[in-house]
Coordinates of C-alpha atoms and ligand atoms in Angstrom, one line a residue:
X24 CA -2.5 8.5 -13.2
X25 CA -2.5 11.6 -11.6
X26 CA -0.1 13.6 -8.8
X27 CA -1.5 16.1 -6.6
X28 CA -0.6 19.1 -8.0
X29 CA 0.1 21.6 -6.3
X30 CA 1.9 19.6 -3.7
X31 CA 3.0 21.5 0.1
X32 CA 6.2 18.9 -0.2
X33 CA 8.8 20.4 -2.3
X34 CA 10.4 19.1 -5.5
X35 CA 13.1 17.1 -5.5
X36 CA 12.3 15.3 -2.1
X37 CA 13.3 11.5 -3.1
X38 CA 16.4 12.5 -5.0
X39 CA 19.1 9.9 -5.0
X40 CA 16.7 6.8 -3.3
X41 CA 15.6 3.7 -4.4
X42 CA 11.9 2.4 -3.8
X43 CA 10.7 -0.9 -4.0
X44 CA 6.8 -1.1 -4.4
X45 CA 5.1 -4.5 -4.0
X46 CA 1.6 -4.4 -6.1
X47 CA 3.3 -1.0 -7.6
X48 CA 1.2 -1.9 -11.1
X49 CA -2.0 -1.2 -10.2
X50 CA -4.4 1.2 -7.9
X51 CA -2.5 2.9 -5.0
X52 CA 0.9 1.8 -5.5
X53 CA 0.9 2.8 -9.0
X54 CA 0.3 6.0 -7.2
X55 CA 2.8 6.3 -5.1
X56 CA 5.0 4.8 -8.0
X57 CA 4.2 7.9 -10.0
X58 CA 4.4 10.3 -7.0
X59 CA 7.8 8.7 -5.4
X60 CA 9.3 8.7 -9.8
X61 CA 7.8 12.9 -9.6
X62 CA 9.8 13.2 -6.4
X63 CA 13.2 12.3 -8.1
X64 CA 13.3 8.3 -6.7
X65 CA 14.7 5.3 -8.4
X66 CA 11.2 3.0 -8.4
X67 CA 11.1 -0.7 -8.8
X68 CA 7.0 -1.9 -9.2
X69 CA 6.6 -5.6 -8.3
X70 CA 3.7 -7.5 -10.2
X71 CA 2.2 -10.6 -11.2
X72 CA 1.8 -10.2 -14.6
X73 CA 4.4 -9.3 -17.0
X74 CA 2.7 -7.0 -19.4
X75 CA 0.4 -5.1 -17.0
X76 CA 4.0 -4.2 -14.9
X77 CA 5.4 -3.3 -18.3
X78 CA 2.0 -0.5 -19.0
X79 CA 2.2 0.2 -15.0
X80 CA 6.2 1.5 -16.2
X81 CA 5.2 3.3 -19.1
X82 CA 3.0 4.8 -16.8
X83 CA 5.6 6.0 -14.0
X84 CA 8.1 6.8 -17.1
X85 CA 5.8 9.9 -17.4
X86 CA 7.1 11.3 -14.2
X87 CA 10.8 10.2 -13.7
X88 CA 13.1 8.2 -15.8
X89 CA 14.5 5.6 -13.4
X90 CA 11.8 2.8 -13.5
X91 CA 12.2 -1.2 -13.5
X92 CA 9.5 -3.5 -13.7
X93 CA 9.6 -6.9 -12.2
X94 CA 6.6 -9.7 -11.6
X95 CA 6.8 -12.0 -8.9
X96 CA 4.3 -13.6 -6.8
X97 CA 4.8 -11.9 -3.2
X98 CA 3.7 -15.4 -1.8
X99 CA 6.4 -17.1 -3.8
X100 CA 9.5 -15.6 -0.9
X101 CA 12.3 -17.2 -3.3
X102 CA 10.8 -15.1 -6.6
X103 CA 10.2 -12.4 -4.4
X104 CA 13.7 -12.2 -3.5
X105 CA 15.4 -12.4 -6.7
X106 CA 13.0 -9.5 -7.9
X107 CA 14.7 -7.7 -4.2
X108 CA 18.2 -8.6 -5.8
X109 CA 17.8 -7.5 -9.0
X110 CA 16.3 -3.9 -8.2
X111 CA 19.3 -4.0 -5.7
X112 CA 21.5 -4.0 -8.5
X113 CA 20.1 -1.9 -11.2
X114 CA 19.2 0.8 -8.5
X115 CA 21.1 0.5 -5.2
X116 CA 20.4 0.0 -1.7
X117 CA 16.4 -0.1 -0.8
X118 CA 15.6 3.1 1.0
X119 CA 11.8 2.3 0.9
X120 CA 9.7 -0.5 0.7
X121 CA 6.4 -0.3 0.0
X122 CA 4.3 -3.2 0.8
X123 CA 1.4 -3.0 -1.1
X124 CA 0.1 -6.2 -2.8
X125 CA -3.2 -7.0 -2.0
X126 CA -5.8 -9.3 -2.5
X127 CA -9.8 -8.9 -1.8
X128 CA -13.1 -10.3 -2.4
X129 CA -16.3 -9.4 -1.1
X130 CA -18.2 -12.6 0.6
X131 CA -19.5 -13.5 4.0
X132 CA -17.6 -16.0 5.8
X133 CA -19.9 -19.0 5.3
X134 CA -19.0 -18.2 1.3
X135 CA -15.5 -18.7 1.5
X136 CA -13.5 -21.7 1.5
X137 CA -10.7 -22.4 3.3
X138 CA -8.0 -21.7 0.3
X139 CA -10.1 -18.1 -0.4
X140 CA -9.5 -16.9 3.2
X141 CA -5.7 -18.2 2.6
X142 CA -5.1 -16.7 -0.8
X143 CA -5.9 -13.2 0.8
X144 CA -4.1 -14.0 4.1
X145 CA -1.5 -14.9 2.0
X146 CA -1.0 -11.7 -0.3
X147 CA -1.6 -9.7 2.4
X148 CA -0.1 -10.8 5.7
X149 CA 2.8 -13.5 4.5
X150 CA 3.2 -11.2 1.6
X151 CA 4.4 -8.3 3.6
X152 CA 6.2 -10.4 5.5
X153 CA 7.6 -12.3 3.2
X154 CA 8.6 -8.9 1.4
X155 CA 10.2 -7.4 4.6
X156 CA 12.3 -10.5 5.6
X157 CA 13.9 -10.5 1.9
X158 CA 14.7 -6.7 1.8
X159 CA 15.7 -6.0 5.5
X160 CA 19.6 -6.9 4.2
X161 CA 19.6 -4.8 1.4
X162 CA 17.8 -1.5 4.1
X163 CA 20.1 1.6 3.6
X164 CA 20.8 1.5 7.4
X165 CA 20.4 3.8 8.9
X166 CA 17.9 5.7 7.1
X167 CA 15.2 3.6 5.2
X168 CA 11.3 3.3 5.1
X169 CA 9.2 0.6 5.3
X170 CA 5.5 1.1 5.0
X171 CA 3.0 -1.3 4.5
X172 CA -0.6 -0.4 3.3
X173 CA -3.6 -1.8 5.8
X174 CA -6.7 -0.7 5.4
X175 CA -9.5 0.1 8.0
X176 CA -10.4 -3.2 8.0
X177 CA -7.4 -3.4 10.2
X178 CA -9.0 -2.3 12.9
X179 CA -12.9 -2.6 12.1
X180 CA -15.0 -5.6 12.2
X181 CA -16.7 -5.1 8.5
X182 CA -19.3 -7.6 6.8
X183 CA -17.8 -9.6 4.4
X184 CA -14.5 -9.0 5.3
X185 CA -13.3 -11.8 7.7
X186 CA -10.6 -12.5 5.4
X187 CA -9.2 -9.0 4.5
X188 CA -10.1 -8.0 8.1
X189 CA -7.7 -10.9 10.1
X190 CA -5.0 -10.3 7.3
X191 CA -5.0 -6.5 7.8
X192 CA -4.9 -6.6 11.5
X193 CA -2.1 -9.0 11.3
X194 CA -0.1 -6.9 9.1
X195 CA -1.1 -3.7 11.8
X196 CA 0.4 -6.0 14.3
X197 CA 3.6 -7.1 11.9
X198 CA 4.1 -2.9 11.6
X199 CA 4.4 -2.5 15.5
X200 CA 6.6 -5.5 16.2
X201 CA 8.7 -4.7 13.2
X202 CA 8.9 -1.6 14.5
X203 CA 10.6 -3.0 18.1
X204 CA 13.1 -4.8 15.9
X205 CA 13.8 -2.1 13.1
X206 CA 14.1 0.8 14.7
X207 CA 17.5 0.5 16.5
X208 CA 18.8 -0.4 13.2
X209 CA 17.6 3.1 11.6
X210 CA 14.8 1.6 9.7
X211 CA 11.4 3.2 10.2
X212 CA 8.4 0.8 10.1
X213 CA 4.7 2.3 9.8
X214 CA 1.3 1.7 7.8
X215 CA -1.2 3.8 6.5
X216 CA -4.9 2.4 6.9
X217 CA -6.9 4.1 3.9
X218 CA -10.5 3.9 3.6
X219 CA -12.3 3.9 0.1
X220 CA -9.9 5.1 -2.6
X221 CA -11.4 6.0 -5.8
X222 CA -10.6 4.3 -9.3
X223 CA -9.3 1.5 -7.9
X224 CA -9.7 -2.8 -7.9
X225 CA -10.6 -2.7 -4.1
X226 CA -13.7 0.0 -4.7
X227 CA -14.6 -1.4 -7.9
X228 CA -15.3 -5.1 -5.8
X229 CA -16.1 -3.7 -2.6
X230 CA -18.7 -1.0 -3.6
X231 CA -21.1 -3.2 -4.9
X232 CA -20.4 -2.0 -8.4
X233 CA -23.2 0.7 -8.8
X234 CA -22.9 4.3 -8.8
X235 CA -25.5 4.8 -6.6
X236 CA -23.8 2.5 -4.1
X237 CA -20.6 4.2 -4.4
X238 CA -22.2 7.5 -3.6
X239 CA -24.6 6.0 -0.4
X240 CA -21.2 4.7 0.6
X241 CA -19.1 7.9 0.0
X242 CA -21.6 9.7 2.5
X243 CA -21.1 7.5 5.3
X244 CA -17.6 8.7 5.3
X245 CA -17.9 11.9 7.8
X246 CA -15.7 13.8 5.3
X247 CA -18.6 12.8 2.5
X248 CA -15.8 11.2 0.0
X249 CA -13.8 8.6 -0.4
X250 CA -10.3 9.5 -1.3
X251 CA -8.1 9.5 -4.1
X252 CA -4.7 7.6 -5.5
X253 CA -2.9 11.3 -5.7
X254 CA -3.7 12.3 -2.0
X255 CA -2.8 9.0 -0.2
X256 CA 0.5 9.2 -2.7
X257 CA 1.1 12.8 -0.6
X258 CA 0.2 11.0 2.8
X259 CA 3.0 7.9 2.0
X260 CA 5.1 10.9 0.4
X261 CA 5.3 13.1 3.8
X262 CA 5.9 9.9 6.1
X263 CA 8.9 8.5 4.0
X264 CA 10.4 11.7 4.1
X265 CA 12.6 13.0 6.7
X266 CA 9.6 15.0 8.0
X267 CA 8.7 12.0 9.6
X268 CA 11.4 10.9 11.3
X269 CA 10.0 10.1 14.7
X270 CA 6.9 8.5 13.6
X271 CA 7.4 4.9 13.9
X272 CA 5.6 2.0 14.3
X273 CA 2.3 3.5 13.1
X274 CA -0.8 3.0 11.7
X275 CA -2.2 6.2 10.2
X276 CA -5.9 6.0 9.1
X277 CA -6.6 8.2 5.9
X278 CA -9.7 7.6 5.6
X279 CA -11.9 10.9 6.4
X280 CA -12.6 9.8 9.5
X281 CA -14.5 6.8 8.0
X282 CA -13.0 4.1 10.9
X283 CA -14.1 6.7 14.0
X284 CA -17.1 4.8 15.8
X285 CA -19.4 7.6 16.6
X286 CA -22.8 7.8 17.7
X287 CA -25.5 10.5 18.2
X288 CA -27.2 12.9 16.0
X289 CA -26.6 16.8 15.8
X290 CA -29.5 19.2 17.3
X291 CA -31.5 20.6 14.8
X292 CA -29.5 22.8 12.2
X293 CA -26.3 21.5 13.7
X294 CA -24.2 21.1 10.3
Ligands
COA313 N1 -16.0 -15.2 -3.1 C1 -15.6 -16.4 -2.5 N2 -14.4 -17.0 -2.8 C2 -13.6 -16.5 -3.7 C3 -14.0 -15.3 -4.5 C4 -15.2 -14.7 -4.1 N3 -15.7 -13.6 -4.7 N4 -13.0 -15.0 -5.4 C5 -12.1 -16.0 -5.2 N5 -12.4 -16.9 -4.2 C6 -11.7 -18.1 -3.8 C7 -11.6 -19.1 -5.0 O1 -12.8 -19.8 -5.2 C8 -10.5 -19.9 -4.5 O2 -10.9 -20.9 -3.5 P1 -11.2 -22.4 -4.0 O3 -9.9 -22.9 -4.5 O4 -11.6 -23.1 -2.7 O5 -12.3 -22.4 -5.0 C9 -9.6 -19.0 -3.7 O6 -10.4 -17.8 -3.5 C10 -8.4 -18.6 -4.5 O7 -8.8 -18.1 -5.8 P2 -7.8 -18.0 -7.0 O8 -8.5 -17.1 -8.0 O9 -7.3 -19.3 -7.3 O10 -6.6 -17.3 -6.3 P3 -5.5 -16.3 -6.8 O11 -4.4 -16.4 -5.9 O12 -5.3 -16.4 -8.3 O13 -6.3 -14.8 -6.6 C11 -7.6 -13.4 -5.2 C12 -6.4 -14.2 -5.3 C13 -8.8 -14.4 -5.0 C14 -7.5 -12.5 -4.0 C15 -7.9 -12.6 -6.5 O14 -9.1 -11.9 -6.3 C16 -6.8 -11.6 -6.8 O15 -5.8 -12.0 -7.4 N6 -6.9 -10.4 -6.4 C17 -5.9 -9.3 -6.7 C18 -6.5 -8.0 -7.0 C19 -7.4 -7.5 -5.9 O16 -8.0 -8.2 -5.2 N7 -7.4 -6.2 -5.8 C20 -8.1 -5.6 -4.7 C21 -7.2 -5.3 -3.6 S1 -8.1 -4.4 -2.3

């Protein structure tokens, strides 16, 4: 894993909090695992499987010391809160959550049973919640982050995607009405809705596997690339940070402009 480097946030920046990052072992949120350790935080990643979390640490041990690796199911809320409890005690009051466990497959809706469209509704949407309800008590109030990771099919209708799509725009909604709640109470409630990340689970399955794919797809994108681990890690870095303050109960797309629905072609030699 690797930070952006150099970064326009200075050093130092998480000194002294304690983040709690749901599907922290893998993909993004290792990311911002590695990026939150870099900027002096405490960091607790959540996982399902024991000795991936325990590689996932090793991995975030590289860039700050205080690491603690749990595995929970974020569907299972009463093993999902003891994992809360027990970063609560090694490292202190939450000051972020990140909700980040995901689940994905590509099929058209006629391909997917009932249970498939409820194991990713699941991860996703009762996931986050499930996440927030169990660390909302143990918020540093006033002053913590919560910010959930969508994605843009969130907010656009995409092929294959009926599953991801309604569990993504239900946790978009969960942000916003969170937000209403949270905010009196000091705690800051937004999303980020990222595009195609490279090197990560959700390209890997969504890109059709091929190179060639991943390239035909990377040029739909208007900024011509998908997007990295490292620069979303700066994005969630800058809007957990007190340079942030009044953003609240939104959903930032980073994803190069990939969810703007355009139309129209450029006169000849236009760019
Ligand atoms: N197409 C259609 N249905 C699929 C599928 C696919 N490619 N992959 C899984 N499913 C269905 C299964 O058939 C099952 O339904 P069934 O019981 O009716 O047969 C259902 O989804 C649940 O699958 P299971 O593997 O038992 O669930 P799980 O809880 O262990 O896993 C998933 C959840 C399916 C989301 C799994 O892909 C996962 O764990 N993903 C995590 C990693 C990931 O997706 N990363 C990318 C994030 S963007």
């Amino acid at each position: 894993m690797t930070t952006s480097n150099p970064s326009v946030l200075r050093d130092g920046l998480l000194a002294g909090k304690s983040a709690f990052i749901t599907g922290g072992t893998s993909g993004i949120n290792l990311g911002i695992a590695c990026r939150f350790a870099q900027a002096g935080a405490r960091v607790t990643i959540l996982g399902r499987n024991p000795e991936k979390a325990q590689r996932a640490a090793d991995e975030v041990r590289k860039f700050g010391p205080d690491v603690l690796a749990l595995t929970a199911d974020v569907r299972d809320y009463a093993a999902l809160d003891a994992a809360i409890r027990t970063s609560v005690e090694k490292h202190g009051p939450i000051d972020i959550l990140i909700n980040g466990a995901a689940g994905n497959f590509p099929a058209p809706a006629v391909g997917i049973s009932a249970n498939g469209f409820k194991a990713v509704v699941d991860i996703d949407l009762l996931g986050t919640f499930n996440a927030c309800r169990a660390a909302f008590e143990h918020l540093r109030k006033p002053g913590a982050n919560v910010l959930s990771i969508s994605a843009t099919q969130g907010s656009v209708p995409t092929l294959a995607q009926v599953h991801a799509c309604s569990a993504k725009a239900g946790v978009e909604m969960l942000t916003r009405v969170l937000a209403l709640e949270w905010g009196p109470a000091g705690v800051r409630v937004n999303a980020i809705a990222p595009g195609g990340v490279e090197d990560t689970e959700g390209m890997r399955r969504l890109s059709g596997g091929s190179e060639e794919s991943r390239k035909k797809g990377a040029e739909t994108v208007p900024l011509k690339r998908f997007t990295t681990c490292a620069e979303l890690a700066e994005v969630v870095l800058f809007l957990v940070s007190p340079a942030a303050a009044y953003i609240h109960g939104a959903v930032i797309p980073v994803d190069g402009g990939h969810a703007i629905a355009g139309f129209g072609t450029l006169p000849m030699g236009g760019g």
